[in-house]
C-alpha positions as MATLAB code, in Angstrom:
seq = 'XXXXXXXXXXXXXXXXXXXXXXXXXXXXXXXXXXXXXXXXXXXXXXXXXXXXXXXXXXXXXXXXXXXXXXXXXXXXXXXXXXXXXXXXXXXXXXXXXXXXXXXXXXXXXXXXXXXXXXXXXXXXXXXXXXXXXXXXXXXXXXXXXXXXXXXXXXXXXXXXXXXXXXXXXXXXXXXXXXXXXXXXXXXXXXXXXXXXXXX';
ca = [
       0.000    0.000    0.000;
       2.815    2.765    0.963;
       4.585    1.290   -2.600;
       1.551    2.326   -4.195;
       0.825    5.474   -2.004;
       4.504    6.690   -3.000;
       4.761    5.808   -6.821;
       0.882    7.628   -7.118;
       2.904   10.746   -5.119;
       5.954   10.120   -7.751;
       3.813   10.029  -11.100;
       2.186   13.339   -9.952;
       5.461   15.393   -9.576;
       6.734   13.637  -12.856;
       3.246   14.206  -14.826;
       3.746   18.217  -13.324;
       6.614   18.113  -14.182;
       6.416   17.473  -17.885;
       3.335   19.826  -18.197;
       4.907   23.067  -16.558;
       8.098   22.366  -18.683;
       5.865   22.280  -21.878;
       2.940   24.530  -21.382;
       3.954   26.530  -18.112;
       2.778   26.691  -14.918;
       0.173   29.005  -15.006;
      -1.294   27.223  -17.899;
      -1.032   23.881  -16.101;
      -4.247   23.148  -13.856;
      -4.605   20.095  -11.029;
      -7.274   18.886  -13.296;
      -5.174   18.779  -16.588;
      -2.438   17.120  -13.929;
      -4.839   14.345  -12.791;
      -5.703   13.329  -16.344;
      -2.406   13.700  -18.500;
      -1.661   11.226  -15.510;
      -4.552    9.133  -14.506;
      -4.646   10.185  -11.223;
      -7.596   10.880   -9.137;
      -8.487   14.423   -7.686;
      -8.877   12.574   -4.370;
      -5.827   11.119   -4.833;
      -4.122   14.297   -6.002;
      -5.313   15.885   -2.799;
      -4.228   13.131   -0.572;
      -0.748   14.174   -1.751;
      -0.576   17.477   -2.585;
      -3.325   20.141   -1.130;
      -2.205   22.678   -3.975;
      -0.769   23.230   -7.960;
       1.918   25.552   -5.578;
       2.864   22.526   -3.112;
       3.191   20.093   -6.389;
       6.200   22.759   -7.662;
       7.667   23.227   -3.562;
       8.007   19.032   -4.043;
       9.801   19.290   -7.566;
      11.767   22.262   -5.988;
      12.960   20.399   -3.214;
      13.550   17.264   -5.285;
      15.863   19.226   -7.581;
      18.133   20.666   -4.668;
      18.851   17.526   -2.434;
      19.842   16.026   -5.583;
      22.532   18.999   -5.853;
      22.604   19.112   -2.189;
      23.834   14.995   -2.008;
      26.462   15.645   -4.909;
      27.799   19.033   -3.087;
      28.153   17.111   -0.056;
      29.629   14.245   -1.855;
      32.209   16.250   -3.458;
      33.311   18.836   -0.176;
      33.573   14.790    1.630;
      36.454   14.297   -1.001;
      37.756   17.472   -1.263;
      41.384   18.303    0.567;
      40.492   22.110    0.782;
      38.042   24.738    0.040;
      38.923   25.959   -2.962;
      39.164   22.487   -4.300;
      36.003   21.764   -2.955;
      34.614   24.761   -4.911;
      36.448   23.344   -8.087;
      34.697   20.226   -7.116;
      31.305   21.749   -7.065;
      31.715   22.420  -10.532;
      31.434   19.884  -11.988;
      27.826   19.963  -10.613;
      27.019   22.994  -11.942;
      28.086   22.039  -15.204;
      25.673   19.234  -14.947;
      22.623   22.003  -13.971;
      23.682   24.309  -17.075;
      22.736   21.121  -19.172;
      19.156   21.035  -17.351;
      18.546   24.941  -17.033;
      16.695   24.990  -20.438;
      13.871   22.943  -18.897;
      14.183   24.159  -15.114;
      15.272   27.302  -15.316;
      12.029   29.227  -17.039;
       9.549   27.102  -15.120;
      11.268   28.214  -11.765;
      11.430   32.192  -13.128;
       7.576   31.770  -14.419;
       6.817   30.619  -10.669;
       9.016   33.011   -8.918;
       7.395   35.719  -10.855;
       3.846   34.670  -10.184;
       5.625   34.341   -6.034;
       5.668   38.259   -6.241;
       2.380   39.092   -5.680;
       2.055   36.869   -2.601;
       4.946   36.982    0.220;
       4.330   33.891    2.109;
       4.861   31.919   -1.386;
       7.313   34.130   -2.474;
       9.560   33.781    1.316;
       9.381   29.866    1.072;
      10.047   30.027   -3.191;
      13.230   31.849   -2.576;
      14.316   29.905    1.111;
      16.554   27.981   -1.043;
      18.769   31.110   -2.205;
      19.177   32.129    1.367;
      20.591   28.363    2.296;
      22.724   28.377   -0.466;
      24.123   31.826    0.714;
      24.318   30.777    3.966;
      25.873   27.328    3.163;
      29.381   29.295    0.903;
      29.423   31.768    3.582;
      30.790   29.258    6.100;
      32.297   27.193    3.799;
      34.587   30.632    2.735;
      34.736   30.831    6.606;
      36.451   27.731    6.635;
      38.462   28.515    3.958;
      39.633   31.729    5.418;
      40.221   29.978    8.755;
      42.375   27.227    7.428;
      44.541   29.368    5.152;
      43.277   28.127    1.515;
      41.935   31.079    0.063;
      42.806   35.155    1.092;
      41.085   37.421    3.892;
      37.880   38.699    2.571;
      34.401   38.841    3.487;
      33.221   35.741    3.464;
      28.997   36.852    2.924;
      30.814   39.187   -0.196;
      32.313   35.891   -1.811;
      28.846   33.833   -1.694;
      27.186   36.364   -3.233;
      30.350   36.553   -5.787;
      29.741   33.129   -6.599;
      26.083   32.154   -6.211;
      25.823   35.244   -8.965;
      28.018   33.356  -11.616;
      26.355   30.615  -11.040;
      22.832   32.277  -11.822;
      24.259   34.243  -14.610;
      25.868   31.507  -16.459;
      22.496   29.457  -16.315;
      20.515   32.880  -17.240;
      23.198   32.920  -20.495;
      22.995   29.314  -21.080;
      19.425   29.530  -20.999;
      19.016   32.837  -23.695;
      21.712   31.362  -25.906;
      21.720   27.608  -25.288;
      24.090   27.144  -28.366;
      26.535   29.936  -28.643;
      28.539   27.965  -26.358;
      29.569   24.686  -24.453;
      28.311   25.904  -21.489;
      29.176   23.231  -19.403;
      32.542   23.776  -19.914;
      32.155   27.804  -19.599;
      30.820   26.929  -16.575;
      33.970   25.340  -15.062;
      36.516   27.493  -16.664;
      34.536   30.402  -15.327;
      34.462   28.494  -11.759;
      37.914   28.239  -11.640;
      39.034   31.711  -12.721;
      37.250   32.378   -9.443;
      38.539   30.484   -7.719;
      42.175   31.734   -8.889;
      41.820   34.926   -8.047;
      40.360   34.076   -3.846;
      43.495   32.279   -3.787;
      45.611   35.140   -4.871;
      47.017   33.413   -7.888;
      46.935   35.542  -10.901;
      45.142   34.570  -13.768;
      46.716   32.695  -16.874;
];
């Protein structure tokens, strides 16, 4: 029954999924959900009491994915910056999926605006993620593997390459192998919080 319960829960986000990718999410209704899926409404509702709480799931979803592959990759790391450079590789893996994620999360976000419970839990993530490179540049700092600087200033400094690489990626998908941008771009970063000057 809880096999059942959870692959009914799984073909909803994936059926979502597919529809706010294709048609967008203000387009996509729970009933258009329940039949491009062959889900009940009651069923639906068991899961999910909202469209909004569908996209929190797939949200969620999304990050502990990155989240587990971070963590995987700081575990194996010998230092921060190489943990960044680590991370990378990552990120060069989300430029390839920005052109389905990333306008379904700005449609969302946008619609967020007008109400700022949905819009404080929508962007929650951001603030983690902040949060998160600000003590790992803390650590960084502490143990001697990258220069003095503030370490709130450098997660900002790097959480906005990251968003304006998959902003780029996403407005000019092939002007460029962005997944390799995307590292090469990482690591120039990284060269310069070390102090070593660039190639």
């Amino acid at each position: 029954m809880q096999k059942r319960s959870q692959e009914t829960r799984t073909r909803i986000l994936n059926t979502s999924l597919e529809l706010f990718s294709t048609i967008g999410y203000e387009k996509t209704g729970v009933a258009l959900i329940c039949e491009k899926g062959s889900i009940s409404k009651g069923s639906f509702y068991h899961h999910f009491p909202s469209k909004h709480s569908v996209f929190e799931a797939l949200l969620d979803r999304w990050l502990t994915n990155i989240d587990n592959q971070f963590e995987s990759e700081i575990a194996l790391s010998v230092d921060v910056p190489s943990s960044i450079l680590a991370m990378s590789e990552t990120f060069a893996q989300l430029t390839q999926l920005s052109t389905d994620y990333l306008p379904l999360f700005l449609e969302f976000w946008l619609q967020s605006v007008h109400d700022p419970m949905i819009w404080q839990r929508t962007t929650a993530p951001y603030q983690k993620y902040v949060d998160r490179f600000n003590l790992l540049f803390e650590k960084g700092i502490s143990e001697g593997s990258i220069q003095k600087m503030d370490p709130k200033e450098a997660s900002y400094m790097l959480i906005s390459l990251a968003l304006g690489l998959l902003l780029q990626k996403m407005m000019s998908p092939q002007s460029e192998d962005w997944s390799s941008m995307s590292k090469n771009c990482i690591s120039r970063l990284i060269q310069g919080i070390k102090g070593v000057p660039n190639a």
